[in-house]
PDB file of C-alpha atoms in Angstrom:
ATOM      1  CA  GLN M  18      14.341 -10.296  20.705  1.00 60.00           C
ATOM      2  CA  LYS M  19      10.963  -9.430  19.192  1.00 74.00           C
ATOM      3  CA  GLU M  20       8.080  -9.259  21.663  1.00 90.00           C
ATOM      4  CA  VAL M  21       5.877 -11.661  19.717  1.00 95.00           C
ATOM      5  CA  GLU M  22       7.067 -14.046  17.046  1.00 95.00           C
ATOM      6  CA  GLN M  23       4.865 -16.001  14.687  1.00 95.00           C
ATOM      7  CA  ASP M  24       5.865 -18.005  11.635  1.00 90.00           C
ATOM      8  CA  PRO M  25       4.134 -16.354   8.649  1.00 89.00           C
ATOM      9  CA  GLY M  26       3.912 -19.631   6.709  1.00 89.00           C
ATOM     10  CA  PRO M  27       2.236 -20.184   4.348  1.00 94.00           C
ATOM     11  CA  LEU M  28       0.814 -23.370   5.782  1.00 95.00           C
ATOM     12  CA  SER M  29      -1.090 -25.646   3.413  1.00 97.00           C
ATOM     13  CA  VAL M  30      -3.077 -28.642   4.668  1.00 97.00           C
ATOM     14  CA  PRO M  31      -5.696 -31.018   3.261  1.00 97.00           C
ATOM     15  CA  GLU M  32      -9.291 -30.701   4.365  1.00 97.00           C
ATOM     16  CA  GLY M  33      -9.913 -32.570   7.613  1.00 97.00           C
ATOM     17  CA  ALA M  34      -6.370 -32.170   8.932  1.00 97.00           C
ATOM     18  CA  ILE M  35      -5.534 -30.933  12.393  1.00 97.00           C
ATOM     19  CA  VAL M  36      -3.807 -27.565  12.196  1.00 97.00           C
ATOM     20  CA  SER M  37      -1.391 -26.271  14.807  1.00 97.00           C
ATOM     21  CA  LEU M  38      -0.559 -22.564  14.902  1.00 97.00           C
ATOM     22  CA  ASN M  39       1.923 -21.107  17.362  1.00 97.00           C
ATOM     23  CA  CYS M  40       3.383 -17.925  18.776  1.00 97.00           C
ATOM     24  CA  THR M  41       6.239 -17.292  21.147  1.00 97.00           C
ATOM     25  CA  TYR M  42       6.718 -14.171  23.210  1.00 96.00           C
ATOM     26  CA  SER M  43       9.341 -12.599  25.393  1.00 95.00           C
ATOM     27  CA  ASN M  44       7.402 -10.359  27.802  1.00 93.00           C
ATOM     28  CA  SER M  45       6.560 -12.292  30.954  1.00 92.00           C
ATOM     29  CA  ALA M  46       4.012  -9.596  31.882  1.00 91.00           C
ATOM     30  CA  PHE M  47       1.613 -10.745  29.168  1.00 92.00           C
ATOM     31  CA  GLN M  48      -1.496 -12.254  30.722  1.00 91.00           C
ATOM     32  CA  TYR M  49      -4.195 -12.059  28.052  1.00 91.00           C
ATOM     33  CA  PHE M  50      -3.764 -14.056  24.871  1.00 94.00           C
ATOM     34  CA  MET M  51      -5.987 -13.811  21.828  1.00 93.00           C
ATOM     35  CA  TRP M  52      -6.295 -15.473  18.471  1.00 96.00           C
ATOM     36  CA  TYR M  53      -7.779 -13.550  15.573  1.00 95.00           C
ATOM     37  CA  ARG M  54      -8.698 -14.719  12.094  1.00 96.00           C
ATOM     38  CA  GLN M  55      -8.321 -12.310   9.205  1.00 94.00           C
ATOM     39  CA  TYR M  56      -9.689 -12.923   5.752  1.00 92.00           C
ATOM     40  CA  SER M  57      -8.170 -11.046   2.855  1.00 86.00           C
ATOM     41  CA  ARG M  58      -8.955  -7.320   2.952  1.00 81.00           C
ATOM     42  CA  LYS M  59     -11.065  -7.704   6.109  1.00 86.00           C
ATOM     43  CA  GLY M  60     -10.561  -6.723   9.719  1.00 89.00           C
ATOM     44  CA  PRO M  61      -9.328  -9.186  12.350  1.00 92.00           C
ATOM     45  CA  GLU M  62     -12.099 -11.303  13.890  1.00 91.00           C
ATOM     46  CA  LEU M  63     -11.653 -12.541  17.450  1.00 90.00           C
ATOM     47  CA  LEU M  64     -11.681 -16.336  17.662  1.00 93.00           C
ATOM     48  CA  MET M  65     -10.639 -17.027  21.216  1.00 90.00           C
ATOM     49  CA  TYR M  66      -8.981 -15.466  24.185  1.00 87.00           C
ATOM     50  CA  THR M  67      -7.333 -17.017  27.212  1.00 90.00           C
ATOM     51  CA  TYR M  68      -6.290 -15.520  30.490  1.00 86.00           C
ATOM     52  CA  SER M  69      -2.998 -16.778  31.932  1.00 85.00           C
ATOM     53  CA  SER M  70      -2.051 -20.425  31.412  1.00 84.00           C
ATOM     54  CA  GLY M  71      -4.248 -23.320  30.433  1.00 85.00           C
ATOM     55  CA  ASN M  72      -6.479 -24.592  27.679  1.00 91.00           C
ATOM     56  CA  LYS M  73      -9.715 -23.318  26.250  1.00 93.00           C
ATOM     57  CA  GLU M  74     -11.916 -25.122  23.758  1.00 95.00           C
ATOM     58  CA  ASP M  75     -14.624 -23.760  21.494  1.00 93.00           C
ATOM     59  CA  GLY M  76     -16.001 -26.136  18.915  1.00 96.00           C
ATOM     60  CA  ARG M  77     -13.203 -27.159  16.552  1.00 97.00           C
ATOM     61  CA  PHE M  78     -10.787 -24.655  18.086  1.00 97.00           C
ATOM     62  CA  THR M  79      -8.536 -25.137  21.100  1.00 97.00           C
ATOM     63  CA  ALA M  80      -6.248 -22.471  22.514  1.00 96.00           C
ATOM     64  CA  GLN M  81      -3.352 -23.362  24.776  1.00 96.00           C
ATOM     65  CA  VAL M  82      -1.085 -21.114  26.788  1.00 96.00           C
ATOM     66  CA  ASP M  83       2.150 -22.228  28.395  1.00 94.00           C
ATOM     67  CA  LYS M  84       3.474 -19.240  30.307  1.00 92.00           C
ATOM     68  CA  SER M  85       6.518 -21.103  31.582  1.00 92.00           C
ATOM     69  CA  SER M  86       7.679 -21.572  27.990  1.00 94.00           C
ATOM     70  CA  LYS M  87       6.161 -18.291  26.739  1.00 95.00           C
ATOM     71  CA  TYR M  88       4.410 -20.258  24.042  1.00 95.00           C
ATOM     72  CA  ILE M  89       0.813 -20.214  22.841  1.00 97.00           C
ATOM     73  CA  SER M  90      -0.963 -22.459  20.370  1.00 97.00           C
ATOM     74  CA  LEU M  91      -4.196 -22.637  18.436  1.00 97.00           C
ATOM     75  CA  PHE M  92      -5.388 -26.015  17.209  1.00 97.00           C
ATOM     76  CA  ILE M  93      -8.032 -26.400  14.546  1.00 97.00           C
ATOM     77  CA  ARG M  94      -9.616 -29.838  14.269  1.00 97.00           C
ATOM     78  CA  ASP M  95     -11.307 -31.144  11.129  1.00 97.00           C
ATOM     79  CA  SER M  96     -10.095 -28.142   9.161  1.00 97.00           C
ATOM     80  CA  GLN M  97     -12.352 -26.822   6.409  1.00 97.00           C
ATOM     81  CA  PRO M  98     -11.626 -24.776   3.266  1.00 97.00           C
ATOM     82  CA  SER M  99     -13.512 -21.921   4.950  1.00 96.00           C
ATOM     83  CA  ASP M 100     -10.766 -21.878   7.600  1.00 97.00           C
ATOM     84  CA  SER M 101      -8.358 -20.579   4.960  1.00 97.00           C
ATOM     85  CA  ALA M 102      -7.252 -17.202   6.299  1.00 97.00           C
ATOM     86  CA  THR M 103      -4.465 -15.503   8.186  1.00 96.00           C
ATOM     87  CA  TYR M 104      -4.393 -16.297  11.899  1.00 97.00           C
ATOM     88  CA  LEU M 105      -2.939 -13.665  14.188  1.00 96.00           C
ATOM     89  CA  CYS M 106      -1.991 -14.017  17.799  1.00 96.00           C
ATOM     90  CA  ALA M 107      -2.213 -10.958  20.023  1.00 94.00           C
ATOM     91  CA  MET M 108      -1.472 -10.453  23.669  1.00 92.00           C
ATOM     92  CA  ARG M 109      -1.288  -7.842  26.362  1.00 89.00           C
ATOM     93  CA  ALA M 110      -0.192  -7.285  29.905  1.00 87.00           C
ATOM     94  CA  GLY M 111      -2.747  -7.010  32.661  1.00 77.00           C
ATOM     95  CA  ASN M 112      -2.270  -3.323  33.294  1.00 71.00           C
ATOM     96  CA  ASN M 113      -2.985  -1.863  29.881  1.00 73.00           C
ATOM     97  CA  ARG M 114      -5.114  -2.327  26.814  1.00 74.00           C
ATOM     98  CA  LYS M 115      -2.386  -2.185  24.176  1.00 83.00           C
ATOM     99  CA  LEU M 116      -2.414  -5.372  22.147  1.00 87.00           C
ATOM    100  CA  ILE M 117       0.902  -6.645  20.795  1.00 91.00           C
ATOM    101  CA  TRP M 118       0.488  -8.709  17.654  1.00 94.00           C
ATOM    102  CA  GLY M 119       2.250 -11.489  15.833  1.00 95.00           C
ATOM    103  CA  LEU M 120       2.827 -11.202  12.104  1.00 94.00           C
ATOM    104  CA  GLY M 121       0.113 -13.754  11.337  1.00 95.00           C
ATOM    105  CA  THR M 122       0.254 -17.225   9.771  1.00 96.00           C
ATOM    106  CA  SER M 123      -1.343 -17.704   6.377  1.00 96.00           C
ATOM    107  CA  LEU M 124      -3.316 -20.967   6.280  1.00 97.00           C
ATOM    108  CA  ALA M 125      -4.730 -22.672   3.200  1.00 97.00           C
ATOM    109  CA  VAL M 126      -7.016 -25.687   3.637  1.00 97.00           C
ATOM    110  CA  ASN M 127      -7.307 -27.575   0.381  1.00 96.00           C
ATOM    111  CA  PRO M 128     -10.461 -29.484  -0.545  1.00 94.00           C
TER     112      PRO M 128
ATOM    113  CA  GLU L   7     -25.148  -8.920  14.705  1.00 75.00           C
ATOM    114  CA  PRO L   8     -23.701  -5.568  15.764  1.00 79.00           C
ATOM    115  CA  GLU L   9     -20.520  -4.550  14.038  1.00 90.00           C
ATOM    116  CA  VAL L  10     -17.950  -1.792  13.850  1.00 95.00           C
ATOM    117  CA  THR L  11     -18.260   0.120  10.598  1.00 96.00           C
ATOM    118  CA  GLN L  12     -15.557   2.206   8.973  1.00 97.00           C
ATOM    119  CA  THR L  13     -15.685   4.710   6.157  1.00 96.00           C
ATOM    120  CA  PRO L  14     -14.342   5.121   3.598  1.00 96.00           C
ATOM    121  CA  SER L  15     -13.136   1.650   2.662  1.00 95.00           C
ATOM    122  CA  HIS L  16     -10.372   3.157   0.547  1.00 96.00           C
ATOM    123  CA  GLN L  17      -8.930   6.662   0.652  1.00 97.00           C
ATOM    124  CA  VAL L  18      -6.322   8.010  -1.719  1.00 97.00           C
ATOM    125  CA  THR L  19      -4.702  11.280  -0.749  1.00 97.00           C
ATOM    126  CA  GLN L  20      -1.786  13.391  -1.831  1.00 97.00           C
ATOM    127  CA  MET L  21       1.218  13.718   0.395  1.00 97.00           C
ATOM    128  CA  GLY L  22       0.851  16.640   2.739  1.00 97.00           C
ATOM    129  CA  GLN L  23      -2.941  16.557   2.807  1.00 98.00           C
ATOM    130  CA  GLU L  24      -5.072  15.883   5.868  1.00 98.00           C
ATOM    131  CA  VAL L  25      -7.357  12.873   6.067  1.00 98.00           C
ATOM    132  CA  ILE L  26     -10.108  11.895   8.460  1.00 97.00           C
ATOM    133  CA  LEU L  27     -10.957   8.249   8.904  1.00 98.00           C
ATOM    134  CA  ARG L  28     -14.349   7.520  10.376  1.00 97.00           C
ATOM    135  CA  CYS L  29     -15.632   4.738  12.559  1.00 97.00           C
ATOM    136  CA  VAL L  30     -18.932   3.890  14.167  1.00 97.00           C
ATOM    137  CA  PRO L  31     -18.235   1.586  17.128  1.00 95.00           C
ATOM    138  CA  ILE L  32     -20.741  -0.899  18.489  1.00 93.00           C
ATOM    139  CA  SER L  33     -23.368   1.115  20.314  1.00 90.00           C
ATOM    140  CA  ASN L  34     -22.954  -0.128  23.886  1.00 88.00           C
ATOM    141  CA  HIS L  35     -19.154  -0.208  23.757  1.00 91.00           C
ATOM    142  CA  LEU L  36     -17.201   2.267  25.817  1.00 89.00           C
ATOM    143  CA  TYR L  37     -13.592   1.749  24.741  1.00 91.00           C
ATOM    144  CA  PHE L  38     -12.345   2.617  21.289  1.00 94.00           C
ATOM    145  CA  TYR L  39      -9.100   1.925  19.493  1.00 94.00           C
ATOM    146  CA  TRP L  40      -7.206   2.616  16.332  1.00 96.00           C
ATOM    147  CA  TYR L  41      -4.690   0.184  14.887  1.00 96.00           C
ATOM    148  CA  ARG L  42      -2.822   0.202  11.643  1.00 96.00           C
ATOM    149  CA  GLN L  43      -1.315  -2.524   9.477  1.00 94.00           C
ATOM    150  CA  ILE L  44       1.274  -1.628   6.896  1.00 94.00           C
ATOM    151  CA  LEU L  45       1.265  -4.134   4.044  1.00 90.00           C
ATOM    152  CA  GLY L  46       3.206  -7.227   5.035  1.00 87.00           C
ATOM    153  CA  GLN L  47       3.819  -6.017   8.573  1.00 91.00           C
ATOM    154  CA  LYS L  48       2.271  -6.578  11.971  1.00 92.00           C
ATOM    155  CA  VAL L  49      -0.848  -4.910  13.244  1.00 93.00           C
ATOM    156  CA  GLU L  50       0.275  -1.962  15.390  1.00 94.00           C
ATOM    157  CA  PHE L  51      -1.570  -0.266  18.198  1.00 93.00           C
ATOM    158  CA  LEU L  52      -2.032   3.468  17.781  1.00 96.00           C
ATOM    159  CA  VAL L  53      -4.353   4.729  20.491  1.00 95.00           C
ATOM    160  CA  SER L  54      -7.108   3.842  22.925  1.00 92.00           C
ATOM    161  CA  PHE L  55      -9.887   6.198  23.929  1.00 93.00           C
ATOM    162  CA  TYR L  56     -12.306   6.196  26.824  1.00 91.00           C
ATOM    163  CA  ASN L  57     -14.610   8.750  28.360  1.00 89.00           C
ATOM    164  CA  ASN L  58     -13.704  11.347  25.747  1.00 91.00           C
ATOM    165  CA  GLU L  59     -10.002  11.211  26.297  1.00 93.00           C
ATOM    166  CA  ILE L  60      -6.973   9.239  25.203  1.00 94.00           C
ATOM    167  CA  SER L  61      -6.157   6.526  27.714  1.00 91.00           C
ATOM    168  CA  GLU L  62      -3.089   5.096  25.994  1.00 90.00           C
ATOM    169  CA  LYS L  63      -1.102   5.829  22.875  1.00 93.00           C
ATOM    170  CA  SER L  64       1.897   4.339  21.158  1.00 93.00           C
ATOM    171  CA  GLU L  65       5.057   6.060  20.030  1.00 93.00           C
ATOM    172  CA  ILE L  66       3.624   6.037  16.518  1.00 94.00           C
ATOM    173  CA  PHE L  67       0.778   8.295  17.624  1.00 96.00           C
ATOM    174  CA  ASP L  68       2.620  11.606  17.513  1.00 94.00           C
ATOM    175  CA  ASP L  69       1.397  15.140  16.915  1.00 95.00           C
ATOM    176  CA  GLN L  70       0.475  14.245  13.368  1.00 96.00           C
ATOM    177  CA  PHE L  71      -2.418  12.167  14.674  1.00 97.00           C
ATOM    178  CA  SER L  72      -5.503  13.052  16.660  1.00 97.00           C
ATOM    179  CA  VAL L  73      -8.715  11.304  17.640  1.00 97.00           C
ATOM    180  CA  GLU L  74     -12.125  12.635  18.404  1.00 95.00           C
ATOM    181  CA  ARG L  75     -15.578  11.472  19.296  1.00 92.00           C
ATOM    182  CA  PRO L  76     -17.545  14.354  17.851  1.00 86.00           C
ATOM    183  CA  ASP L  77     -20.953  12.947  18.728  1.00 86.00           C
ATOM    184  CA  GLY L  78     -22.474   9.930  20.405  1.00 77.00           C
ATOM    185  CA  SER L  79     -21.748   7.513  17.597  1.00 86.00           C
ATOM    186  CA  ASN L  80     -18.688   8.466  15.547  1.00 93.00           C
ATOM    187  CA  PHE L  81     -15.025   8.014  16.404  1.00 96.00           C
ATOM    188  CA  THR L  82     -12.520   9.617  14.073  1.00 97.00           C
ATOM    189  CA  LEU L  83      -8.808   9.472  13.382  1.00 98.00           C
ATOM    190  CA  LYS L  84      -7.291  12.570  11.798  1.00 98.00           C
ATOM    191  CA  ILE L  85      -3.910  12.405  10.134  1.00 98.00           C
ATOM    192  CA  ARG L  86      -2.393  15.772   9.350  1.00 97.00           C
ATOM    193  CA  SER L  87       0.174  16.372   6.624  1.00 96.00           C
ATOM    194  CA  THR L  88       0.173  12.784   5.416  1.00 97.00           C
ATOM    195  CA  LYS L  89       3.419  11.081   4.423  1.00 97.00           C
ATOM    196  CA  LEU L  90       4.035   8.210   2.046  1.00 97.00           C
ATOM    197  CA  GLU L  91       4.785   5.942   4.995  1.00 96.00           C
ATOM    198  CA  ASP L  92       1.305   6.549   6.409  1.00 97.00           C
ATOM    199  CA  SER L  93      -0.047   4.277   3.677  1.00 98.00           C
ATOM    200  CA  ALA L  94      -1.605   1.330   5.506  1.00 97.00           C
ATOM    201  CA  MET L  95      -4.845  -0.327   6.559  1.00 96.00           C
ATOM    202  CA  TYR L  96      -6.312   1.490   9.522  1.00 97.00           C
ATOM    203  CA  PHE L  97      -8.574  -0.518  11.777  1.00 97.00           C
ATOM    204  CA  CYS L  98     -10.977   0.828  14.328  1.00 97.00           C
ATOM    205  CA  ALA L  99     -12.001  -1.424  17.199  1.00 94.00           C
ATOM    206  CA  SER L 100     -14.263  -1.179  20.205  1.00 93.00           C
ATOM    207  CA  SER L 101     -14.820  -3.149  23.369  1.00 89.00           C
ATOM    208  CA  VAL L 102     -17.458  -3.075  26.028  1.00 85.00           C
ATOM    209  CA  ASP L 103     -15.091  -3.461  28.931  1.00 75.00           C
ATOM    210  CA  ARG L 104     -11.791  -2.179  30.192  1.00 65.00           C
ATOM    211  CA  ALA L 105     -10.101  -5.537  29.807  1.00 60.00           C
ATOM    212  CA  ASN L 106     -10.261  -5.348  26.002  1.00 57.00           C
ATOM    213  CA  THR L 107     -10.433  -9.108  25.927  1.00 64.00           C
ATOM    214  CA  GLU L 108     -13.100  -8.976  23.250  1.00 76.00           C
ATOM    215  CA  ALA L 109     -12.320  -6.105  20.955  1.00 85.00           C
ATOM    216  CA  PHE L 110     -14.336  -6.094  17.748  1.00 89.00           C
ATOM    217  CA  PHE L 111     -12.689  -4.730  14.641  1.00 92.00           C
ATOM    218  CA  GLY L 112     -14.070  -2.895  11.675  1.00 95.00           C
ATOM    219  CA  GLN L 113     -13.298  -3.830   8.084  1.00 94.00           C
ATOM    220  CA  GLY L 114     -10.592  -1.233   7.863  1.00 96.00           C
ATOM    221  CA  THR L 115      -9.826   1.798   5.719  1.00 97.00           C
ATOM    222  CA  ARG L 116      -7.068   1.388   3.198  1.00 97.00           C
ATOM    223  CA  LEU L 117      -5.167   4.672   3.081  1.00 98.00           C
ATOM    224  CA  THR L 118      -2.938   5.266   0.098  1.00 98.00           C
ATOM    225  CA  VAL L 119      -0.729   8.358   0.150  1.00 98.00           C
ATOM    226  CA  VAL L 120       0.647   9.311  -3.255  1.00 97.00           C
TER     227      VAL L 120
END
């Protein structure tokens, strides 16, 4: 089983839609969970991070972690064309700094 | 806004040659990282660096690779005797704290080995 799995999409939604992006993982030692946004030919940009289980909200973005199910989500409300990018989940255990990444989900928000 | 800068943006090299990829981390950051992303594949951790020494490295980071902080601002990745399969985007990142919860990434260097 792969450590982190993420559906690569592509996901296409109309402007204003609520977007749900997800990752599953197998390593129960993971404690830090991040979501990055990557525009074409650019470096990953940190959107949000969450420690352990729970929800975190920042503007139109909400990150959720369910450690019992080994499942994390990123919700984007009122999606905009500028949200069109690849969204990558990344995570790590508490005792090291090595980030393990998902493949990324390509999102297109259509005007 | 402070940012991680990488040079060059694109490097083409012949197989067997050595390349040096350069990074200038954010000035008050103490932890530095290299990642790579082969086209269509996941981002992969290569190495982390703190206090002038490697703190962690992946199985990818073998004797072909080395890192250095030659002065107070630059952080370099050297790849010796490049192979075709080294072609990838190489990202430098830095973080201010040990937790690496907020690592900031550079724009990447696209390395093409021909």
